[in-house]
mmCIF file of N, CA, C and O in Angstrom:
data_model
loop_
_atom_site.group_PDB
_atom_site.id
_atom_site.type_symbol
_atom_site.label_atom_id
_atom_site.label_comp_id
_atom_site.label_asym_id
_atom_site.label_seq_id
_atom_site.Cartn_x
_atom_site.Cartn_y
_atom_site.Cartn_z
ATOM 1 N N UNK A 21 49.413 5.631 -9.282
ATOM 2 C CA UNK A 21 49.820 6.894 -8.612
ATOM 3 C C UNK A 21 50.243 6.579 -7.055
ATOM 4 O O UNK A 21 49.399 6.232 -6.504
ATOM 5 N N UNK A 22 51.227 7.094 -6.367
ATOM 6 C CA UNK A 22 51.917 7.142 -5.282
ATOM 7 C C UNK A 22 51.207 8.200 -4.173
ATOM 8 O O UNK A 22 51.265 9.316 -5.206
ATOM 9 N N UNK A 23 50.692 7.844 -2.925
ATOM 10 C CA UNK A 23 50.716 8.945 -2.125
ATOM 11 C C UNK A 23 51.671 9.451 -1.411
ATOM 12 O O UNK A 23 52.625 8.901 -1.389
ATOM 13 N N UNK A 24 51.372 10.203 -0.784
ATOM 14 C CA UNK A 24 52.302 11.110 -0.454
ATOM 15 C C UNK A 24 51.882 11.393 0.956
ATOM 16 O O UNK A 24 50.724 12.446 0.926
ATOM 17 N N UNK A 25 52.751 11.544 1.935
ATOM 18 C CA UNK A 25 52.092 12.122 3.737
ATOM 19 C C UNK A 25 52.989 13.798 3.409
ATOM 20 O O UNK A 25 53.782 13.703 3.414
ATOM 21 N N UNK A 26 51.804 14.613 3.492
ATOM 22 C CA UNK A 26 52.355 16.021 3.931
ATOM 23 C C UNK A 26 51.747 16.761 5.125
ATOM 24 O O UNK A 26 50.954 16.574 5.246
ATOM 25 N N UNK A 27 53.030 16.744 6.000
ATOM 26 C CA UNK A 27 52.710 17.778 7.140
ATOM 27 C C UNK A 27 52.731 19.198 7.382
ATOM 28 O O UNK A 27 53.352 19.839 7.227
ATOM 29 N N UNK A 28 51.342 19.707 7.552
ATOM 30 C CA UNK A 28 50.710 20.882 7.090
ATOM 31 C C UNK A 28 50.229 21.088 9.136
ATOM 32 O O UNK A 28 49.752 20.388 9.701
ATOM 33 N N UNK A 29 49.840 22.364 8.961
ATOM 34 C CA UNK A 29 49.239 23.048 10.313
ATOM 35 C C UNK A 29 47.396 22.364 9.896
ATOM 36 O O UNK A 29 47.236 22.478 8.604
ATOM 37 N N UNK A 30 46.953 21.853 11.045
ATOM 38 C CA UNK A 30 45.324 21.489 11.174
ATOM 39 C C UNK A 30 44.710 22.367 10.494
ATOM 40 O O UNK A 30 43.943 22.301 9.560
ATOM 41 N N UNK A 31 45.041 23.830 10.667
ATOM 42 C CA UNK A 31 44.435 25.105 10.323
ATOM 43 C C UNK A 31 44.681 25.185 8.347
ATOM 44 O O UNK A 31 43.567 25.458 7.789
ATOM 45 N N UNK A 32 45.723 24.779 8.059
ATOM 46 C CA UNK A 32 45.632 24.874 6.842
ATOM 47 C C UNK A 32 45.186 23.728 5.813
ATOM 48 O O UNK A 32 44.436 23.585 4.919
ATOM 49 N N UNK A 33 45.137 22.822 6.802
ATOM 50 C CA UNK A 33 44.868 21.273 6.166
ATOM 51 C C UNK A 33 42.971 21.447 6.302
ATOM 52 O O UNK A 33 42.375 21.267 4.940
ATOM 53 N N UNK A 34 42.587 22.350 7.074
ATOM 54 C CA UNK A 34 40.912 22.101 6.996
ATOM 55 C C UNK A 34 40.396 23.100 6.224
ATOM 56 O O UNK A 34 39.581 23.250 5.405
ATOM 57 N N UNK A 35 41.033 24.341 5.900
ATOM 58 C CA UNK A 35 40.821 25.651 5.009
ATOM 59 C C UNK A 35 40.985 24.552 3.869
ATOM 60 O O UNK A 35 40.041 24.931 2.860
ATOM 61 N N UNK A 36 41.693 24.333 3.457
ATOM 62 C CA UNK A 36 42.160 23.762 2.151
ATOM 63 C C UNK A 36 41.166 22.542 1.918
ATOM 64 O O UNK A 36 40.396 22.368 0.665
ATOM 65 N N UNK A 37 40.735 21.817 3.189
ATOM 66 C CA UNK A 37 39.346 21.187 2.719
ATOM 67 C C UNK A 37 38.187 21.327 2.767
ATOM 68 O O UNK A 37 37.471 20.861 1.668
ATOM 69 N N UNK A 38 38.065 22.627 3.531
ATOM 70 C CA UNK A 38 36.894 23.489 3.071
ATOM 71 C C UNK A 38 36.664 24.126 1.335
ATOM 72 O O UNK A 38 35.615 23.966 0.923
ATOM 73 N N UNK A 39 37.571 24.437 1.373
ATOM 74 C CA UNK A 39 37.835 25.148 -0.652
ATOM 75 C C UNK A 39 37.558 23.676 -1.367
ATOM 76 O O UNK A 39 36.859 23.937 -2.239
ATOM 77 N N UNK A 40 37.837 22.599 -0.966
ATOM 78 C CA UNK A 40 38.002 21.776 -2.099
ATOM 79 C C UNK A 40 36.835 21.210 -1.825
ATOM 80 O O UNK A 40 35.721 21.084 -2.766
ATOM 81 N N UNK A 41 35.903 21.179 -0.473
ATOM 82 C CA UNK A 41 34.657 20.764 -0.680
ATOM 83 C C UNK A 41 33.523 21.792 -1.433
ATOM 84 O O UNK A 41 32.596 20.973 -2.031
ATOM 85 N N UNK A 42 33.775 23.099 -1.244
ATOM 86 C CA UNK A 42 32.857 23.944 -1.754
ATOM 87 C C UNK A 42 33.231 23.822 -3.329
ATOM 88 O O UNK A 42 32.393 24.140 -4.239
ATOM 89 N N UNK A 43 34.220 23.513 -3.687
ATOM 90 C CA UNK A 43 34.628 22.884 -5.484
ATOM 91 C C UNK A 43 34.107 21.620 -5.714
ATOM 92 O O UNK A 43 34.251 21.285 -6.959
ATOM 93 N N UNK A 44 33.200 20.756 -4.920
ATOM 94 C CA UNK A 44 32.985 19.741 -5.456
ATOM 95 C C UNK A 44 33.968 18.568 -5.142
ATOM 96 O O UNK A 44 33.998 17.703 -6.274
ATOM 97 N N UNK A 45 35.278 18.619 -4.461
ATOM 98 C CA UNK A 45 36.262 17.251 -4.896
ATOM 99 C C UNK A 45 36.842 17.229 -3.198
ATOM 100 O O UNK A 45 36.668 17.964 -2.435
ATOM 101 N N UNK A 46 37.691 16.187 -3.834
ATOM 102 C CA UNK A 46 38.145 15.742 -2.165
ATOM 103 C C UNK A 46 39.389 16.396 -2.203
ATOM 104 O O UNK A 46 40.126 17.098 -3.126
ATOM 105 N N UNK A 47 39.822 16.562 -1.179
ATOM 106 C CA UNK A 47 41.099 17.275 -0.591
ATOM 107 C C UNK A 47 42.302 16.899 -1.646
ATOM 108 O O UNK A 47 42.861 17.592 -1.888
ATOM 109 N N UNK A 48 42.538 15.581 -2.036
ATOM 110 C CA UNK A 48 43.381 14.899 -2.722
ATOM 111 C C UNK A 48 43.389 15.295 -4.082
ATOM 112 O O UNK A 48 44.295 15.751 -4.978
ATOM 113 N N UNK A 49 42.031 15.751 -4.790
ATOM 114 C CA UNK A 49 41.656 15.795 -6.483
ATOM 115 C C UNK A 49 42.028 17.349 -5.920
ATOM 116 O O UNK A 49 42.850 17.990 -7.323
ATOM 117 N N UNK A 50 41.631 18.015 -5.227
ATOM 118 C CA UNK A 50 42.122 19.409 -5.209
ATOM 119 C C UNK A 50 43.513 19.928 -5.210
ATOM 120 O O UNK A 50 43.699 20.650 -5.777
ATOM 121 N N UNK A 51 44.269 19.286 -4.352
ATOM 122 C CA UNK A 51 46.108 19.482 -4.209
ATOM 123 C C UNK A 51 46.357 19.072 -5.357
ATOM 124 O O UNK A 51 47.608 19.868 -6.196
ATOM 125 N N UNK A 52 45.752 17.883 -6.160
ATOM 126 C CA UNK A 52 46.483 17.413 -7.393
ATOM 127 C C UNK A 52 46.415 18.603 -8.476
ATOM 128 O O UNK A 52 46.915 19.249 -9.082
ATOM 129 N N UNK A 53 45.115 18.880 -8.428
ATOM 130 C CA UNK A 53 44.888 20.037 -9.296
ATOM 131 C C UNK A 53 45.313 21.436 -9.286
ATOM 132 O O UNK A 53 46.053 22.026 -10.108
ATOM 133 N N UNK A 54 45.180 21.572 -7.903
ATOM 134 C CA UNK A 54 46.181 22.915 -7.549
ATOM 135 C C UNK A 54 47.474 22.608 -8.078
ATOM 136 O O UNK A 54 48.482 24.166 -8.492
ATOM 137 N N UNK A 55 48.272 21.751 -8.094
ATOM 138 C CA UNK A 55 49.679 21.526 -8.072
ATOM 139 C C UNK A 55 49.854 21.685 -9.551
ATOM 140 O O UNK A 55 51.237 21.972 -10.121
ATOM 141 N N UNK A 56 48.955 21.455 -10.601
ATOM 142 C CA UNK A 56 48.889 21.641 -11.892
ATOM 143 C C UNK A 56 48.830 22.844 -12.336
ATOM 144 O O UNK A 56 49.498 23.371 -13.589
ATOM 145 N N UNK A 57 48.425 23.989 -11.684
ATOM 146 C CA UNK A 57 48.025 25.437 -12.089
ATOM 147 C C UNK A 57 49.755 26.339 -11.717
ATOM 148 O O UNK A 57 49.336 27.461 -12.114
ATOM 149 N N UNK A 58 49.918 25.526 -10.557
ATOM 150 C CA UNK A 58 51.212 26.723 -9.805
ATOM 151 C C UNK A 58 52.279 26.253 -10.904
ATOM 152 O O UNK A 58 53.066 25.708 -11.086
ATOM 153 N N UNK A 59 52.974 27.558 -11.049
ATOM 154 C CA UNK A 59 54.560 27.427 -11.506
ATOM 155 C C UNK A 59 55.544 27.327 -10.904
ATOM 156 O O UNK A 59 55.550 28.129 -9.254
ATOM 157 N N UNK A 60 56.834 26.946 -11.176
ATOM 158 C CA UNK A 60 58.019 26.660 -10.728
ATOM 159 C C UNK A 60 58.597 27.776 -10.760
ATOM 160 O O UNK A 60 58.233 28.883 -11.482
ATOM 161 N N UNK A 61 59.712 28.208 -9.920
ATOM 162 C CA UNK A 61 60.523 29.847 -10.008
ATOM 163 C C UNK A 61 60.758 29.987 -11.443
ATOM 164 O O UNK A 61 60.782 30.530 -12.336
ATOM 165 N N UNK A 62 61.336 28.507 -11.743
ATOM 166 C CA UNK A 62 61.817 28.549 -13.060
ATOM 167 C C UNK A 62 60.817 28.912 -14.478
ATOM 168 O O UNK A 62 61.343 29.027 -15.072
ATOM 169 N N UNK A 63 59.682 27.965 -14.202
ATOM 170 C CA UNK A 63 58.795 28.280 -15.360
ATOM 171 C C UNK A 63 58.172 29.768 -15.245
ATOM 172 O O UNK A 63 57.963 30.402 -16.247
ATOM 173 N N UNK A 64 57.803 30.576 -14.119
ATOM 174 C CA UNK A 64 57.621 31.875 -13.943
ATOM 175 C C UNK A 64 58.792 32.820 -14.624
ATOM 176 O O UNK A 64 58.311 33.821 -15.513
ATOM 177 N N UNK A 65 59.972 32.416 -14.549
ATOM 178 C CA UNK A 65 61.069 33.265 -15.195
ATOM 179 C C UNK A 65 61.046 32.916 -16.447
ATOM 180 O O UNK A 65 61.372 33.616 -17.238
ATOM 181 N N UNK A 66 60.752 31.920 -17.087
ATOM 182 C CA UNK A 66 60.786 31.423 -18.222
ATOM 183 C C UNK A 66 59.135 32.581 -19.240
ATOM 184 O O UNK A 66 59.450 32.784 -20.187
ATOM 185 N N UNK A 67 58.338 32.395 -18.500
ATOM 186 C CA UNK A 67 57.321 32.966 -18.985
ATOM 187 C C UNK A 67 57.377 34.388 -19.331
ATOM 188 O O UNK A 67 57.087 35.273 -19.888
ATOM 189 N N UNK A 68 58.306 35.175 -17.578
ATOM 190 C CA UNK A 68 58.284 36.487 -18.082
ATOM 191 C C UNK A 68 59.356 37.032 -19.072
ATOM 192 O O UNK A 68 59.026 38.044 -19.586
ATOM 193 N N UNK A 69 60.281 35.878 -19.560
ATOM 194 C CA UNK A 69 61.137 35.916 -20.115
ATOM 195 C C UNK A 69 60.590 36.188 -21.750
ATOM 196 O O UNK A 69 60.584 37.041 -22.334
ATOM 197 N N UNK A 70 59.496 34.973 -21.855
ATOM 198 C CA UNK A 70 58.434 35.287 -23.166
ATOM 199 C C UNK A 70 57.540 36.410 -23.430
ATOM 200 O O UNK A 70 57.592 36.991 -24.204
ATOM 201 N N UNK A 71 57.125 36.662 -22.267
ATOM 202 C CA UNK A 71 56.396 38.087 -22.176
ATOM 203 C C UNK A 71 57.316 39.341 -22.631
ATOM 204 O O UNK A 71 56.360 40.171 -22.902
ATOM 205 N N UNK A 72 58.506 39.503 -22.210
ATOM 206 C CA UNK A 72 59.374 40.704 -22.529
ATOM 207 C C UNK A 72 59.471 40.342 -24.275
ATOM 208 O O UNK A 72 59.960 41.467 -24.887
ATOM 209 N N UNK A 73 60.094 39.175 -24.828
ATOM 210 C CA UNK A 73 60.116 39.064 -25.968
ATOM 211 C C UNK A 73 59.040 39.569 -26.318
ATOM 212 O O UNK A 73 59.325 40.158 -27.879
ATOM 213 N N UNK A 74 58.010 39.173 -26.183
ATOM 214 C CA UNK A 74 56.386 39.392 -26.958
ATOM 215 C C UNK A 74 56.456 41.088 -26.702
ATOM 216 O O UNK A 74 56.102 41.823 -28.012
ATOM 217 N N UNK A 75 56.769 42.010 -25.356
ATOM 218 C CA UNK A 75 56.094 43.215 -25.916
ATOM 219 C C UNK A 75 57.150 43.823 -26.690
ATOM 220 O O UNK A 75 56.986 44.615 -27.534
ATOM 221 N N UNK A 76 58.854 43.211 -26.589
ATOM 222 C CA UNK A 76 59.823 44.123 -27.625
ATOM 223 C C UNK A 76 59.252 43.970 -28.800
ATOM 224 O O UNK A 76 59.527 44.489 -29.898
ATOM 225 N N UNK A 77 58.939 42.498 -29.443
ATOM 226 C CA UNK A 77 58.378 42.766 -30.873
ATOM 227 C C UNK A 77 56.894 43.173 -31.174
ATOM 228 O O UNK A 77 57.206 43.881 -31.949
ATOM 229 N N UNK A 78 56.353 43.427 -30.362
ATOM 230 C CA UNK A 78 55.091 44.378 -30.501
ATOM 231 C C UNK A 78 55.090 45.676 -30.313
ATOM 232 O O UNK A 78 54.833 46.178 -31.301
ATOM 233 N N UNK A 79 56.055 46.243 -29.741
ATOM 234 C CA UNK A 79 56.193 47.651 -29.325
ATOM 235 C C UNK A 79 57.468 48.633 -29.344
ATOM 236 O O UNK A 79 57.645 49.278 -29.433
ATOM 237 N N UNK A 80 58.543 46.853 -29.466
ATOM 238 C CA UNK A 80 59.377 47.702 -29.510
ATOM 239 C C UNK A 80 60.434 48.087 -28.388
ATOM 240 O O UNK A 80 61.548 48.519 -28.423
ATOM 241 N N UNK A 81 59.418 48.025 -27.441
ATOM 242 C CA UNK A 81 59.722 48.316 -25.807
ATOM 243 C C UNK A 81 60.445 47.140 -25.095
ATOM 244 O O UNK A 81 60.257 46.354 -25.452
ATOM 245 N N UNK A 82 61.910 47.332 -24.909
ATOM 246 C CA UNK A 82 62.566 46.586 -24.381
ATOM 247 C C UNK A 82 63.072 47.202 -22.630
ATOM 248 O O UNK A 82 64.036 47.851 -22.808
ATOM 249 N N UNK A 83 62.371 47.372 -21.664
ATOM 250 C CA UNK A 83 63.266 47.809 -20.331
ATOM 251 C C UNK A 83 63.978 47.317 -19.802
ATOM 252 O O UNK A 83 64.692 45.818 -19.949
ATOM 253 N N UNK A 84 65.019 48.059 -19.611
ATOM 254 C CA UNK A 84 66.097 47.666 -18.729
ATOM 255 C C UNK A 84 65.925 47.074 -17.571
ATOM 256 O O UNK A 84 64.625 47.350 -16.726
ATOM 257 N N UNK A 85 66.870 46.258 -16.919
ATOM 258 C CA UNK A 85 66.711 45.894 -15.473
ATOM 259 C C UNK A 85 66.416 46.801 -14.491
ATOM 260 O O UNK A 85 65.250 46.573 -13.749
ATOM 261 N N UNK A 86 67.124 48.361 -14.650
ATOM 262 C CA UNK A 86 66.640 49.303 -13.933
ATOM 263 C C UNK A 86 65.302 49.685 -13.858
ATOM 264 O O UNK A 86 64.502 49.914 -12.887
ATOM 265 N N UNK A 87 65.056 49.957 -15.477
ATOM 266 C CA UNK A 87 63.458 50.444 -15.412
ATOM 267 C C UNK A 87 62.559 49.217 -14.730
ATOM 268 O O UNK A 87 61.398 49.730 -14.557
ATOM 269 N N UNK A 88 62.797 48.111 -15.231
ATOM 270 C CA UNK A 88 61.904 46.876 -14.696
ATOM 271 C C UNK A 88 61.729 47.013 -13.129
ATOM 272 O O UNK A 88 60.615 46.652 -12.454
ATOM 273 N N UNK A 89 62.756 47.045 -12.368
ATOM 274 C CA UNK A 89 62.751 47.425 -10.678
ATOM 275 C C UNK A 89 61.504 48.799 -10.320
ATOM 276 O O UNK A 89 61.055 48.438 -9.615
ATOM 277 N N UNK A 90 61.881 49.910 -11.406
ATOM 278 C CA UNK A 90 61.310 50.705 -10.969
ATOM 279 C C UNK A 90 59.832 50.614 -11.288
ATOM 280 O O UNK A 90 58.845 51.208 -10.511
ATOM 281 N N UNK A 91 59.580 49.851 -12.199
ATOM 282 C CA UNK A 91 58.335 49.702 -12.877
ATOM 283 C C UNK A 91 57.481 48.484 -11.093
ATOM 284 O O UNK A 91 56.504 48.656 -11.104
ATOM 285 N N UNK A 92 58.206 47.804 -11.161
ATOM 286 C CA UNK A 92 58.066 46.544 -10.060
ATOM 287 C C UNK A 92 57.401 47.486 -8.635
ATOM 288 O O UNK A 92 57.027 47.209 -8.493
ATOM 289 N N UNK A 93 58.502 48.283 -8.399
ATOM 290 C CA UNK A 93 58.219 49.227 -7.051
ATOM 291 C C UNK A 93 56.983 49.770 -7.762
ATOM 292 O O UNK A 93 55.759 49.946 -6.224
ATOM 293 N N UNK A 94 56.827 50.405 -8.252
ATOM 294 C CA UNK A 94 55.764 51.519 -8.832
ATOM 295 C C UNK A 94 54.479 50.482 -8.212
ATOM 296 O O UNK A 94 53.207 50.870 -8.271
ATOM 297 N N UNK A 95 54.530 49.088 -9.014
ATOM 298 C CA UNK A 95 53.338 48.846 -8.866
ATOM 299 C C UNK A 95 53.178 48.197 -7.414
ATOM 300 O O UNK A 95 51.756 47.914 -7.026
ATOM 301 N N UNK A 96 54.333 47.650 -6.695
ATOM 302 C CA UNK A 96 54.120 47.559 -5.414
ATOM 303 C C UNK A 96 53.257 48.564 -4.599
ATOM 304 O O UNK A 96 52.737 48.103 -3.504
ATOM 305 N N UNK A 97 54.259 49.491 -5.224
ATOM 306 C CA UNK A 97 53.327 50.983 -4.178
ATOM 307 C C UNK A 97 51.841 50.847 -4.619
ATOM 308 O O UNK A 97 51.043 51.121 -3.570
ATOM 309 N N UNK A 98 51.777 50.859 -5.659
ATOM 310 C CA UNK A 98 49.899 51.280 -5.933
ATOM 311 C C UNK A 98 48.954 49.812 -5.415
ATOM 312 O O UNK A 98 48.151 50.001 -4.694
ATOM 313 N N UNK A 99 49.561 48.757 -5.777
ATOM 314 C CA UNK A 99 49.128 47.387 -4.732
ATOM 315 C C UNK A 99 48.975 47.480 -3.307
ATOM 316 O O UNK A 99 47.726 47.256 -2.438
ATOM 317 N N UNK A 100 50.036 47.922 -2.781
ATOM 318 C CA UNK A 100 49.856 48.417 -1.200
ATOM 319 C C UNK A 100 49.059 49.199 -0.996
ATOM 320 O O UNK A 100 48.150 49.394 0.036
ATOM 321 N N UNK A 101 48.859 50.179 -1.431
ATOM 322 C CA UNK A 101 47.926 51.421 -1.364
ATOM 323 C C UNK A 101 46.106 51.137 -1.442
ATOM 324 O O UNK A 101 45.806 51.056 -0.699
ATOM 325 N N UNK A 102 46.114 49.877 -2.357
ATOM 326 C CA UNK A 102 44.709 49.586 -3.067
ATOM 327 C C UNK A 102 44.265 48.569 -2.001
ATOM 328 O O UNK A 102 43.223 48.600 -1.681
ATOM 329 N N UNK A 103 45.177 48.213 -1.157
ATOM 330 C CA UNK A 103 45.017 47.097 -0.053
ATOM 331 C C UNK A 103 44.936 47.540 1.547
ATOM 332 O O UNK A 103 43.831 47.133 1.851
ATOM 333 N N UNK A 104 45.047 49.021 1.294
ATOM 334 C CA UNK A 104 44.983 49.762 2.700
ATOM 335 C C UNK A 104 43.855 50.251 2.573
ATOM 336 O O UNK A 104 42.977 50.435 3.807
ATOM 337 N N UNK A 105 43.009 50.583 1.321
ATOM 338 C CA UNK A 105 41.571 50.864 1.296
ATOM 339 C C UNK A 105 40.599 50.345 1.967
ATOM 340 O O UNK A 105 40.522 49.169 2.181
#
């Protein structure tokens, strides 16, 4: 495995190193593990499409794009309200 240099602010590096240390890991190992858990935009879109297909199969519910936008807006509103508390 080859290494790569990534330039990030020192504060971000120190925070990540502290998180890694708390998990008993090196920063390198922590970042490698983290990269395996995050999804690319294409992977997120694929999972969302799979979830929509399962929802339709289980319930017969297939929200329109407009309904999805409305639901997303409602979720954003509720999350913002909860975060403000």
